[in-house]
């Protein structure tokens, strides 16, 4: 990979350190009474949401499917209603979604749907066992909620490592008073893919959980160095899935855990890409969604500049760039004015020496090769830390009422990812909650003690990076860095906070942000 300029590398540090004393999460040593996910406080908050009176009724059937990835590649996977990505769900702000999940998965597999980024009522968040029981095979469950904040979102399961199958789809909440001016729109979903090709996500997780304890590794004692020593030639020691060479200075070193045979854009491999057809001079809104499980992408459109307008659904001060970095669970909206010709939209799997590709065609021209890498990928690069919230999205200035240190812990040696040294206990989800109270301004200090990056996602809320950074629900925390975020506790319930690397989260890097009743 070509090197990037030093300024771009430094601004991607993504750390916004906070000040002030840390407040004890629970000084008494016992868990206080918590707001129930379906309790009166949740119902009262839900009644305050502005509704349009319109309801979208739909059924999402989770079942086995054969995905056509293009170029003659098919994969036996799980998908919603036979498609991957699933059919886009598009509503207007204030509309009600009434989505019935029909679980037709094999082998008595349970599942759920999490509405990623939507600040909805707690009992509709789709997170077993915290907010609901998992939906059993052969059963249905209807999610009913108001989508009151416009933006680019998506939905996916929150059971095991099902995110790394084909069970995901875009959710677009349109603004009835849309301030942006553009001619056309293109929703772009990025994904790292192996299901039904080299194995299943459950196979991957079983291998990762073995850790590196049995491998002869050079480097640090905590097992995070992935470089095999001379005595372990071949490196993988029979491992099928563990990535042994994924390195990225942009991500602080180790870029990911898993080797993927394919990187998809809208469900297609680079050798047989999706084509977006338009005309020269048209202004296009791209809604970019990283639905991957283990891969950050550097995204660029050959021959064009991108103007970033939103991240994670919220507006930012417009910023022009050649490329942007998007971690798992993050979303960006960008505007681009199209030139005349054929142009590759490339998602470089950061540190993994692989790409996904789609095409923009506005005129004549030959199709670029599947491995094309536009020069823009090594030009000006933007990450969230370089953006500023738009004036109407910025939090009011206020001192934090409560501060929590959220220490990210663990390593590859025993694959013991955790928060504050404690793995999330699925059998006792309220065992170690991060306690907040309604109407508090809360500061979370993400302190990454590990030697790997983590995209940290908070359910049910958006937070602000630092004092004036963008409003987001997912942010990259680089190794050995601290990122401070602020949010207003205005959506009562029990909310998951976790790493959006699907395998880190499932291994235990999750915690519950719970409101005191």
Protein backbone atom coordinates (compact mmCIF):
# COMPACT_ATOMS: atom_id res chain seq x y z
CA UNK A 1 0.00 0.00 0.00
CA UNK A 2 1.28 3.46 -0.78
CA UNK A 3 2.06 5.62 2.20
CA UNK A 4 -0.24 8.45 3.16
CA UNK A 5 0.95 11.92 4.12
CA UNK A 6 1.96 12.50 7.72
CA UNK A 7 -0.70 15.15 8.33
CA UNK A 8 -3.48 12.77 7.30
CA UNK A 9 -2.03 10.08 9.56
CA UNK A 10 -1.82 12.37 12.58
CA UNK A 11 -5.31 13.80 12.24
CA UNK A 12 -6.64 10.28 12.10
CA UNK A 13 -5.52 9.83 15.71
CA UNK A 14 -9.21 10.30 16.52
CA UNK A 15 -8.51 11.03 20.18
CA UNK A 16 -10.25 13.84 22.01
CA UNK A 17 -9.10 13.74 25.62
CA UNK A 18 -11.48 15.08 28.23
CA UNK A 19 -10.87 16.79 31.55
CA UNK A 20 -12.42 16.40 34.99
CA UNK A 21 -12.59 13.83 37.72
CA UNK A 22 -14.07 10.44 37.05
CA UNK A 23 -17.38 9.76 38.71
CA UNK A 24 -17.84 6.37 40.30
CA UNK A 25 -20.24 4.18 38.36
CA UNK A 26 -21.56 2.53 41.46
CA UNK A 27 -19.79 3.44 44.63
CA UNK A 28 -21.89 1.21 46.86
CA UNK A 29 -20.78 -1.95 45.08
CA UNK A 30 -24.37 -3.05 44.43
CA UNK A 31 -26.47 -2.46 41.34
CA UNK A 32 -29.24 0.12 41.85
CA UNK A 33 -32.74 -0.33 40.50
CA UNK A 34 -32.74 0.23 36.73
CA UNK A 35 -35.31 1.52 34.28
CA UNK A 36 -37.04 -1.43 32.64
CA UNK A 37 -36.82 -1.59 28.81
CA UNK A 38 -40.63 -1.58 28.66
CA UNK A 39 -41.32 0.47 31.78
CA UNK A 40 -43.29 3.69 32.22
CA UNK A 41 -40.22 5.93 31.76
CA UNK A 42 -39.63 4.41 28.32
CA UNK A 43 -43.29 4.82 27.37
CA UNK A 44 -43.30 8.44 28.57
CA UNK A 45 -40.22 9.30 26.50
CA UNK A 46 -41.72 7.61 23.46
CA UNK A 47 -44.89 9.71 23.70
CA UNK A 48 -42.77 12.86 23.30
CA UNK A 49 -41.55 11.84 19.86
CA UNK A 50 -43.03 13.78 16.97
CA UNK A 51 -44.99 11.45 14.71
CA UNK A 52 -46.26 11.94 11.16
CA UNK A 53 -49.20 9.56 11.50
CA UNK A 54 -47.88 7.34 8.70
CA UNK A 55 -47.02 3.68 9.34
CA UNK A 56 -44.86 1.39 7.21
CA UNK A 57 -45.90 -2.25 7.60
CA UNK A 58 -43.47 -4.88 6.36
CA UNK A 59 -42.33 -8.44 7.00
CA UNK A 60 -38.66 -9.40 7.13
CA UNK A 61 -38.14 -13.12 6.74
CA UNK A 62 -34.78 -14.37 8.02
CA UNK A 63 -33.99 -17.61 6.21
CA UNK A 64 -31.38 -19.54 4.30
CA UNK A 65 -30.65 -18.09 0.86
CA UNK A 66 -28.20 -18.41 -1.99
CA UNK A 67 -26.53 -15.06 -2.60
CA UNK A 68 -25.32 -14.22 -6.11
CA UNK A 69 -22.15 -12.20 -5.50
CA UNK A 70 -21.41 -11.79 -9.22
CA UNK A 71 -18.69 -13.26 -11.45
CA UNK A 72 -20.26 -16.69 -11.04
CA UNK A 73 -19.71 -16.67 -7.27
CA UNK A 74 -22.60 -17.88 -5.12
CA UNK A 75 -22.73 -18.31 -1.37
CA UNK A 76 -25.15 -20.22 0.83
CA UNK A 77 -25.95 -17.75 3.59
CA UNK A 78 -28.75 -16.27 5.67
CA UNK A 79 -30.60 -13.22 4.41
CA UNK A 80 -33.73 -11.15 4.85
CA UNK A 81 -36.38 -12.19 2.31
CA UNK A 82 -33.78 -13.84 0.06
CA UNK A 83 -31.68 -10.73 -0.65
CA UNK A 84 -28.32 -9.46 0.51
CA UNK A 85 -28.15 -6.64 1.23
CA UNK A 86 -31.81 -6.77 2.10
CA UNK A 87 -34.31 -4.46 0.45
CA UNK A 88 -33.79 -0.85 1.44
CA UNK A 89 -36.32 0.49 3.93
CA UNK A 90 -37.03 4.18 3.29
CA UNK A 91 -39.28 6.30 5.50
CA UNK A 92 -39.69 9.96 6.44
CA UNK A 93 -38.80 11.43 9.80
CA UNK A 94 -41.70 10.91 12.19
CA UNK A 95 -43.03 7.82 10.42
CA UNK A 96 -43.77 4.64 12.35
CA UNK A 97 -42.04 1.41 11.35
CA UNK A 98 -43.99 -1.79 12.04
CA UNK A 99 -41.59 -4.53 10.93
CA UNK A 100 -42.44 -8.16 11.62
CA UNK A 101 -39.43 -10.43 11.86
CA UNK A 102 -40.29 -13.96 10.76
CA UNK A 103 -37.53 -16.29 11.91
CA UNK A 104 -37.20 -19.17 9.44
CA UNK A 105 -33.53 -19.86 10.15
CA UNK A 106 -32.38 -23.50 10.31
CA UNK A 107 -31.29 -25.59 13.30
CA UNK A 108 -33.53 -23.82 15.82
CA UNK A 109 -31.41 -20.70 15.49
CA UNK A 110 -32.65 -17.63 17.37
CA UNK A 111 -32.24 -14.11 16.00
CA UNK A 112 -33.31 -10.45 16.35
CA UNK A 113 -33.13 -7.11 14.51
CA UNK A 114 -31.19 -4.14 15.84
CA UNK A 115 -32.01 -0.78 14.21
CA UNK A 116 -28.48 0.61 14.16
CA UNK A 117 -28.24 4.32 14.98
CA UNK A 118 -31.95 4.91 15.58
CA UNK A 119 -32.78 6.51 18.93
CA UNK A 120 -35.94 4.47 19.35
CA UNK A 121 -37.83 3.15 22.38
CA UNK A 122 -35.71 0.72 24.39
CA UNK A 123 -37.85 -2.41 24.09
CA UNK A 124 -37.64 -2.22 20.27
CA UNK A 125 -33.83 -2.07 20.14
CA UNK A 126 -33.49 -5.77 19.33
CA UNK A 127 -30.75 -6.78 21.78
CA UNK A 128 -31.28 -10.12 23.52
CA UNK A 129 -31.17 -10.66 26.43
CA UNK A 130 -31.08 -7.00 27.53
CA UNK A 131 -34.15 -5.57 25.78
CA UNK A 132 -36.04 -8.65 24.57
CA UNK A 133 -35.89 -12.41 24.37
CA UNK A 134 -34.34 -13.70 21.16
CA UNK A 135 -36.91 -14.64 18.53
CA UNK A 136 -37.07 -18.41 18.32
CA UNK A 137 -37.07 -20.32 15.04
CA UNK A 138 -40.54 -20.54 13.56
CA UNK A 139 -41.74 -17.51 15.56
CA UNK A 140 -42.48 -13.88 14.71
CA UNK A 141 -41.82 -10.63 16.53
CA UNK A 142 -43.03 -7.18 15.47
CA UNK A 143 -40.81 -4.15 16.02
CA UNK A 144 -42.86 -0.99 16.22
CA UNK A 145 -41.14 2.38 16.68
CA UNK A 146 -41.01 5.97 15.51
CA UNK A 147 -38.03 6.94 13.34
CA UNK A 148 -37.92 10.62 14.25
CA UNK A 149 -34.35 11.57 13.30
CA UNK A 150 -33.48 11.83 9.59
CA UNK A 151 -30.32 10.14 8.42
CA UNK A 152 -28.54 7.10 7.01
CA UNK A 153 -28.93 3.96 9.13
CA UNK A 154 -29.10 0.19 8.68
CA UNK A 155 -30.41 -2.87 10.48
CA UNK A 156 -28.88 -6.22 11.36
CA UNK A 157 -29.15 -9.02 13.94
CA UNK A 158 -27.77 -8.71 17.46
CA UNK A 159 -27.36 -12.41 18.23
CA UNK A 160 -23.97 -14.12 18.12
CA UNK A 161 -21.94 -13.25 15.03
CA UNK A 162 -24.94 -13.22 12.67
CA UNK A 163 -23.92 -9.72 11.51
CA UNK A 164 -21.21 -11.43 9.42
CA UNK A 165 -23.82 -13.25 7.31
CA UNK A 166 -26.18 -11.63 4.81
CA UNK A 167 -28.73 -10.38 7.37
CA UNK A 168 -28.48 -6.61 6.89
CA UNK A 169 -30.15 -3.83 4.91
CA UNK A 170 -30.15 -0.02 4.67
CA UNK A 171 -32.64 2.11 6.57
CA UNK A 172 -32.96 5.63 5.18
CA UNK A 173 -34.93 8.23 7.12
CA UNK A 174 -35.62 11.16 4.83
CA UNK A 175 -35.90 14.75 6.03
CA UNK A 176 -39.22 16.30 4.92
CA UNK A 177 -37.39 19.65 4.99
CA UNK A 178 -34.21 18.40 3.31
CA UNK A 179 -31.70 21.30 3.22
CA UNK A 180 -29.30 19.66 0.75
CA UNK A 181 -29.64 20.24 -2.98
CA UNK A 182 -28.84 17.26 -5.22
CA UNK A 183 -30.18 15.48 -8.28
CA UNK A 184 -29.91 11.77 -7.48
CA UNK A 185 -29.04 9.45 -4.63
CA UNK A 186 -27.07 6.21 -4.34
CA UNK A 187 -27.01 4.04 -1.22
CA UNK A 188 -23.68 2.18 -0.99
CA UNK A 189 -23.31 -0.73 1.43
CA UNK A 190 -19.81 -2.08 2.12
CA UNK A 191 -19.21 -5.57 3.49
CA UNK A 192 -16.45 -8.09 4.13
CA UNK A 193 -17.63 -11.54 3.04
CA UNK A 194 -16.74 -15.17 3.73
CA UNK A 195 -20.02 -16.88 4.66
CA UNK A 196 -20.67 -19.86 2.41
CA UNK A 197 -17.33 -19.35 0.65
CA UNK A 198 -14.55 -20.31 3.06
CA UNK A 199 -16.68 -21.15 6.08
CA UNK A 200 -19.23 -19.56 8.38
CA UNK A 201 -18.92 -16.78 10.96
CA UNK A 202 -19.42 -19.39 13.69
CA UNK A 203 -16.40 -21.28 12.29
CA UNK A 204 -14.40 -18.04 12.39
CA UNK A 205 -15.36 -17.25 15.96
CA UNK A 206 -14.55 -20.79 17.14
CA UNK A 207 -11.06 -20.42 15.68
CA UNK A 208 -10.48 -16.91 17.03
CA UNK A 209 -11.52 -17.97 20.52
CA UNK A 210 -8.54 -20.33 20.58
CA UNK A 211 -6.37 -17.22 20.63
CA UNK A 212 -2.70 -17.18 19.81
CA UNK A 213 -1.53 -19.01 22.90
CA UNK A 214 -0.43 -22.06 20.93
CA UNK A 215 1.37 -20.09 18.22
CA UNK A 216 5.06 -19.20 18.13
CA UNK A 217 4.90 -15.43 17.72
CA UNK A 218 7.57 -12.76 17.74
CA UNK A 219 6.88 -9.34 19.22
CA UNK A 220 4.93 -8.24 22.26
CA UNK A 221 4.12 -10.60 25.10
CA UNK A 222 0.41 -9.77 25.03
CA UNK A 223 0.04 -11.70 21.78
CA UNK A 224 -1.04 -8.75 19.71
CA UNK A 225 1.87 -8.91 17.28
CA UNK A 226 0.78 -11.00 14.32
CA UNK A 227 4.19 -11.51 12.69
CA UNK A 228 5.12 -15.21 12.80
CA UNK A 229 8.65 -16.06 13.86
CA UNK A 230 10.99 -18.02 11.62
CA UNK A 231 10.10 -21.22 13.45
CA UNK A 232 6.44 -20.83 12.45
CA UNK A 233 6.88 -20.56 8.69
CA UNK A 234 3.55 -20.37 6.96
CA UNK A 235 2.31 -18.51 10.01
CA UNK A 236 -1.22 -19.77 10.29
CA UNK A 237 -0.35 -23.09 12.00
CA UNK A 238 -3.39 -24.61 10.31
CA UNK A 239 -5.61 -21.63 11.02
CA UNK A 240 -8.11 -20.98 8.22
CA UNK A 241 -9.47 -17.56 9.08
CA UNK A 242 -7.14 -15.60 11.36
CA UNK A 243 -5.46 -12.71 9.57
CA UNK A 244 -1.70 -12.79 10.03
CA UNK A 245 -0.52 -9.74 8.09
CA UNK A 246 -3.21 -7.04 8.30
CA UNK A 247 -1.27 -3.91 9.26
CA UNK A 248 -2.23 -0.24 8.87
CA UNK A 249 -0.44 2.84 10.26
CA UNK A 250 -3.74 4.67 9.81
CA UNK A 251 -5.39 2.30 12.30
CA UNK A 252 -2.43 2.27 14.65
CA UNK A 253 -1.03 -1.12 13.63
CA UNK A 254 -3.15 -4.25 13.59
CA UNK A 255 -5.94 -3.75 11.05
CA UNK A 256 -8.18 -6.77 11.69
CA UNK A 257 -8.58 -10.34 12.91
CA UNK A 258 -10.10 -12.09 9.89
CA UNK A 259 -9.06 -12.88 6.32
CA UNK A 260 -11.94 -12.41 3.86
CA UNK A 261 -12.02 -13.80 0.32
CA UNK A 262 -14.30 -11.00 -0.91
CA UNK A 263 -15.12 -7.37 -0.20
CA UNK A 264 -18.52 -6.36 -1.53
CA UNK A 265 -20.25 -3.18 -2.57
CA UNK A 266 -24.00 -3.64 -2.61
CA UNK A 267 -23.55 -7.39 -2.56
CA UNK A 268 -21.26 -7.58 -5.62
CA UNK A 269 -17.60 -8.53 -5.99
CA UNK A 270 -15.20 -6.15 -7.73
CA UNK A 271 -14.93 -8.44 -10.78
CA UNK A 272 -18.65 -8.01 -11.51
CA UNK A 273 -19.58 -4.67 -9.96
CA UNK A 274 -22.83 -2.79 -9.57
CA UNK A 275 -23.06 0.13 -12.00
CA UNK A 276 -24.66 3.47 -11.12
CA UNK A 277 -25.73 5.24 -14.32
CA UNK A 278 -26.18 8.98 -14.49
CA UNK A 279 -25.24 12.01 -16.60
CA UNK A 280 -22.28 14.41 -16.45
CA UNK A 281 -22.86 17.39 -14.21
CA UNK A 282 -25.39 15.66 -11.99
CA UNK A 283 -24.96 16.21 -8.27
CA UNK A 284 -25.21 12.90 -6.45
CA UNK A 285 -25.71 12.11 -2.78
CA UNK A 286 -23.86 8.96 -1.75
CA UNK A 287 -25.00 7.31 1.47
CA UNK A 288 -22.10 5.09 2.57
CA UNK A 289 -22.70 2.31 5.12
CA UNK A 290 -20.03 -0.03 6.48
CA UNK A 291 -21.93 -3.22 7.33
CA UNK A 292 -18.73 -5.24 7.66
CA UNK A 293 -17.73 -7.27 10.69
CA UNK A 294 -13.94 -6.81 10.85
CA UNK A 295 -12.84 -4.31 8.17
CA UNK A 296 -12.40 -0.55 7.97
CA UNK A 297 -12.58 0.85 4.45
CA UNK A 298 -10.85 3.77 2.79
CA UNK A 299 -13.34 4.99 0.17
CA UNK A 300 -12.75 7.14 -2.92
CA UNK A 301 -14.37 7.81 -6.29
CA UNK A 302 -11.78 7.95 -9.06
CA UNK A 303 -11.45 11.37 -10.69
CA UNK A 304 -13.66 13.14 -8.15
CA UNK A 305 -13.65 15.06 -4.88
CA UNK A 306 -16.13 14.16 -2.15
CA UNK A 307 -17.91 16.70 0.05
CA UNK A 308 -18.80 15.20 3.42
CA UNK A 309 -22.19 16.43 4.68
CA UNK A 310 -23.21 13.92 7.39
CA UNK A 311 -21.82 11.19 9.56
CA UNK A 312 -23.96 8.65 11.41
CA UNK A 313 -27.08 10.54 10.36
CA UNK A 314 -26.14 13.97 11.71
CA UNK A 315 -24.98 17.00 9.67
CA UNK A 316 -21.43 18.31 9.79
CA UNK A 317 -19.83 21.44 8.43
CA UNK A 318 -19.19 20.54 4.82
CA UNK A 319 -15.66 19.30 4.22
CA UNK A 320 -14.10 18.38 0.88
CA UNK A 321 -11.78 15.38 0.63
CA UNK A 322 -10.30 12.86 -1.77
CA UNK A 323 -11.06 9.85 0.43
CA UNK A 324 -12.60 8.99 3.78
CA UNK A 325 -12.09 6.30 6.40
CA UNK A 326 -15.18 4.40 7.53
CA UNK A 327 -15.12 1.85 10.36
CA UNK A 328 -17.62 -0.93 10.97
CA UNK A 329 -21.00 0.53 11.87
CA UNK A 330 -20.16 4.06 10.68
CA UNK A 331 -22.08 5.87 7.95
CA UNK A 332 -21.15 8.92 5.88
CA UNK A 333 -23.15 11.02 3.43
CA UNK A 334 -21.19 12.80 0.71
CA UNK A 335 -22.02 14.96 -2.30
CA UNK A 336 -20.20 14.64 -5.62
CA UNK A 337 -20.65 16.34 -8.99
CA UNK A 338 -20.13 13.75 -11.71
CA UNK A 339 -17.69 14.08 -14.59
CA UNK A 340 -18.07 12.45 -18.03
CA UNK A 341 -16.90 8.84 -18.33
CA UNK A 342 -16.60 5.66 -16.28
CA UNK A 343 -15.26 5.92 -12.73
CA UNK A 344 -14.47 3.34 -10.04
CA UNK A 345 -15.91 3.75 -6.57
CA UNK A 346 -13.33 1.81 -4.57
CA UNK A 347 -13.45 0.62 -0.96
CA UNK A 348 -9.92 -0.30 0.06
CA UNK A 349 -9.95 -2.83 2.91
CA UNK A 350 -7.61 -0.89 5.17
CA UNK A 351 -4.47 -2.89 5.90
CA UNK A 352 -5.75 -6.00 4.12
CA UNK A 353 -4.48 -5.39 0.58
CA UNK A 354 -7.88 -5.99 -1.01
CA UNK A 355 -10.65 -3.86 -2.49
CA UNK A 356 -14.33 -3.74 -3.24
CA UNK A 357 -15.50 -1.79 -6.27
CA UNK A 358 -18.61 -0.38 -7.92
CA UNK A 359 -18.81 1.81 -11.03
CA UNK A 360 -20.26 5.19 -11.90
CA UNK A 361 -21.00 5.49 -15.63
CA UNK A 362 -22.01 8.83 -17.14
CA UNK A 363 -20.66 8.30 -20.67
CA UNK A 364 -18.44 6.17 -22.82
CA UNK A 365 -15.28 4.54 -21.55
CA UNK A 366 -13.73 1.21 -20.70
CA UNK A 367 -14.45 -0.60 -17.45
CA UNK A 368 -11.57 -0.37 -14.95
CA UNK A 369 -10.03 -3.60 -13.73
CA UNK A 370 -11.17 -5.17 -10.49
CA UNK A 371 -7.92 -4.25 -8.72
CA UNK A 372 -7.84 -0.59 -9.75
CA UNK A 373 -6.77 1.83 -7.02
CA UNK A 374 -7.52 5.48 -7.80
CA UNK A 375 -4.90 8.02 -6.79
CA UNK A 376 -7.52 9.66 -4.58
CA UNK A 377 -7.08 6.81 -2.08
CA UNK A 378 -3.68 8.30 -1.23
CA UNK A 379 -4.76 11.93 -1.39
CA UNK A 380 -6.42 14.04 1.29
CA UNK A 381 -8.04 11.63 3.74
CA UNK A 382 -10.76 12.51 6.23
CA UNK A 383 -11.80 10.78 9.43
CA UNK A 384 -14.37 11.79 12.02
CA UNK A 385 -11.88 13.64 14.22
CA UNK A 386 -11.35 16.20 11.44
CA UNK A 387 -15.04 17.08 11.18
CA UNK A 388 -17.10 19.61 13.11
CA UNK A 389 -20.78 19.33 13.94
CA UNK A 390 -23.11 21.60 12.03
CA UNK A 391 -24.42 24.43 14.19
CA UNK A 392 -27.88 22.89 14.56
CA UNK A 393 -26.41 19.50 15.54
CA UNK A 394 -23.93 20.66 18.17
CA UNK A 395 -24.72 19.98 21.82
CA UNK A 396 -25.27 23.01 23.99
CA UNK A 397 -22.28 23.87 26.14
CA UNK A 398 -22.66 22.24 29.53
CA UNK A 399 -20.44 20.64 32.14
CA UNK A 400 -20.73 16.87 32.36
CA UNK A 401 -22.82 15.69 35.29
CA UNK A 402 -21.27 12.25 35.19
CA UNK A 403 -18.03 10.87 33.76
CA UNK A 404 -17.33 7.21 33.12
CA UNK A 405 -14.01 5.64 32.24
CA UNK A 406 -14.69 2.96 29.64
CA UNK A 407 -11.47 0.99 29.45
CA UNK A 408 -11.11 -1.26 26.41
CA UNK A 409 -9.15 -4.33 27.43
CA UNK A 410 -7.97 -7.68 26.10
CA UNK A 411 -5.79 -9.09 23.38
CA UNK A 412 -5.29 -11.78 20.78
CA UNK A 413 -3.34 -14.20 22.96
CA UNK A 414 -6.46 -15.53 24.69
CA UNK A 415 -9.04 -13.48 22.72
CA UNK A 416 -10.35 -11.99 25.96
CA UNK A 417 -11.85 -8.70 24.71
CA UNK A 418 -13.74 -6.84 27.43
CA UNK A 419 -14.74 -3.47 28.89
CA UNK A 420 -13.13 -2.45 32.17
CA UNK A 421 -11.62 -5.93 32.34
CA UNK A 422 -15.01 -7.65 32.47
CA UNK A 423 -16.59 -9.64 29.66
CA UNK A 424 -20.27 -9.00 29.12
CA UNK A 425 -22.30 -11.77 30.74
CA UNK A 426 -25.21 -12.85 28.54
CA UNK A 427 -26.66 -14.77 31.49
CA UNK A 428 -26.60 -11.67 33.70
CA UNK A 429 -26.70 -8.59 31.44
CA UNK A 430 -27.15 -6.08 34.30
CA UNK A 431 -24.18 -7.42 36.29
CA UNK A 432 -21.81 -4.48 35.68
CA UNK A 433 -23.83 -1.58 34.30
CA UNK A 434 -22.57 1.89 33.47
CA UNK A 435 -25.14 3.92 35.39
CA UNK A 436 -26.62 7.19 34.11
CA UNK A 437 -29.64 9.23 35.15
CA UNK A 438 -32.22 10.94 33.01
CA UNK A 439 -31.41 14.52 31.96
CA UNK A 440 -27.72 14.15 32.82
CA UNK A 441 -24.94 15.28 30.50
CA UNK A 442 -22.69 12.22 30.39
CA UNK A 443 -19.06 11.96 29.34
CA UNK A 444 -17.62 8.61 28.33
CA UNK A 445 -13.84 8.32 28.15
CA UNK A 446 -12.97 5.46 25.82
CA UNK A 447 -9.50 4.43 27.02
CA UNK A 448 -8.02 1.88 24.63
CA UNK A 449 -5.41 -0.11 26.57
CA UNK A 450 -5.10 -2.69 23.78
CA UNK A 451 -2.88 -2.72 20.72
CA UNK A 452 -5.81 -2.89 18.31
CA UNK A 453 -8.40 -0.33 17.17
CA UNK A 454 -12.07 -0.60 18.17
CA UNK A 455 -15.17 1.07 16.62
CA UNK A 456 -17.27 1.83 19.72
CA UNK A 457 -21.05 1.97 19.20
CA UNK A 458 -23.64 3.27 21.68
CA UNK A 459 -27.27 2.24 21.20
CA UNK A 460 -30.21 4.60 21.59
CA UNK A 461 -28.20 7.84 21.55
CA UNK A 462 -25.80 9.96 19.58
CA UNK A 463 -22.76 11.41 21.25
CA UNK A 464 -20.52 14.31 20.33
CA UNK A 465 -16.79 13.91 19.85
CA UNK A 466 -15.18 16.41 22.21
CA UNK A 467 -16.56 19.92 22.59
CA UNK A 468 -17.52 20.54 18.97
CA UNK A 469 -16.82 17.44 16.93
CA UNK A 470 -19.44 15.55 14.94
CA UNK A 471 -22.48 13.85 16.45
CA UNK A 472 -22.07 10.10 16.05
CA UNK A 473 -23.10 6.76 17.47
CA UNK A 474 -19.98 4.86 16.36
CA UNK A 475 -16.39 6.08 16.56
CA UNK A 476 -12.95 4.61 16.00
CA UNK A 477 -10.71 4.42 19.07
CA UNK A 478 -7.11 3.81 18.10
CA UNK A 479 -4.72 1.66 20.17
CA UNK A 480 -3.30 3.32 23.27
CA UNK A 481 -5.49 6.40 22.71
CA UNK A 482 -8.36 8.00 24.60
CA UNK A 483 -11.48 9.42 22.95
CA UNK A 484 -13.94 11.43 25.03
CA UNK A 485 -17.57 11.70 23.92
CA UNK A 486 -20.58 13.51 25.38
CA UNK A 487 -24.29 12.73 25.25
CA UNK A 488 -27.50 13.81 26.93
CA UNK A 489 -29.30 11.04 28.81
CA UNK A 490 -32.68 11.65 27.19
CA UNK A 491 -33.75 8.14 26.14
CA UNK A 492 -34.32 5.98 29.22
CA UNK A 493 -33.73 2.26 29.26
CA UNK A 494 -30.90 -0.26 29.12
CA UNK A 495 -28.61 0.33 26.15
CA UNK A 496 -25.72 -1.66 24.76
CA UNK A 497 -22.29 -0.10 24.38
CA UNK A 498 -19.91 -2.31 22.43
CA UNK A 499 -17.15 -2.72 19.90
CA UNK A 500 -18.67 -3.08 16.42
CA UNK A 501 -16.07 -5.61 15.42
CA UNK A 502 -18.56 -8.49 15.53
CA UNK A 503 -16.00 -10.90 16.95
CA UNK A 504 -14.71 -8.55 19.65
CA UNK A 505 -18.26 -7.82 20.76
CA UNK A 506 -19.23 -11.47 20.90
CA UNK A 507 -16.05 -12.27 22.84
CA UNK A 508 -17.16 -9.83 25.53
CA UNK A 509 -16.31 -6.22 24.61
CA UNK A 510 -19.80 -5.02 25.51
CA UNK A 511 -21.34 -3.23 28.47
CA UNK A 512 -24.76 -1.95 29.45
CA UNK A 513 -25.42 1.79 29.76
CA UNK A 514 -28.41 1.70 32.09
CA UNK A 515 -30.64 4.44 33.49
CA UNK A 516 -31.21 4.48 37.24
CA UNK A 517 -34.91 4.24 38.00
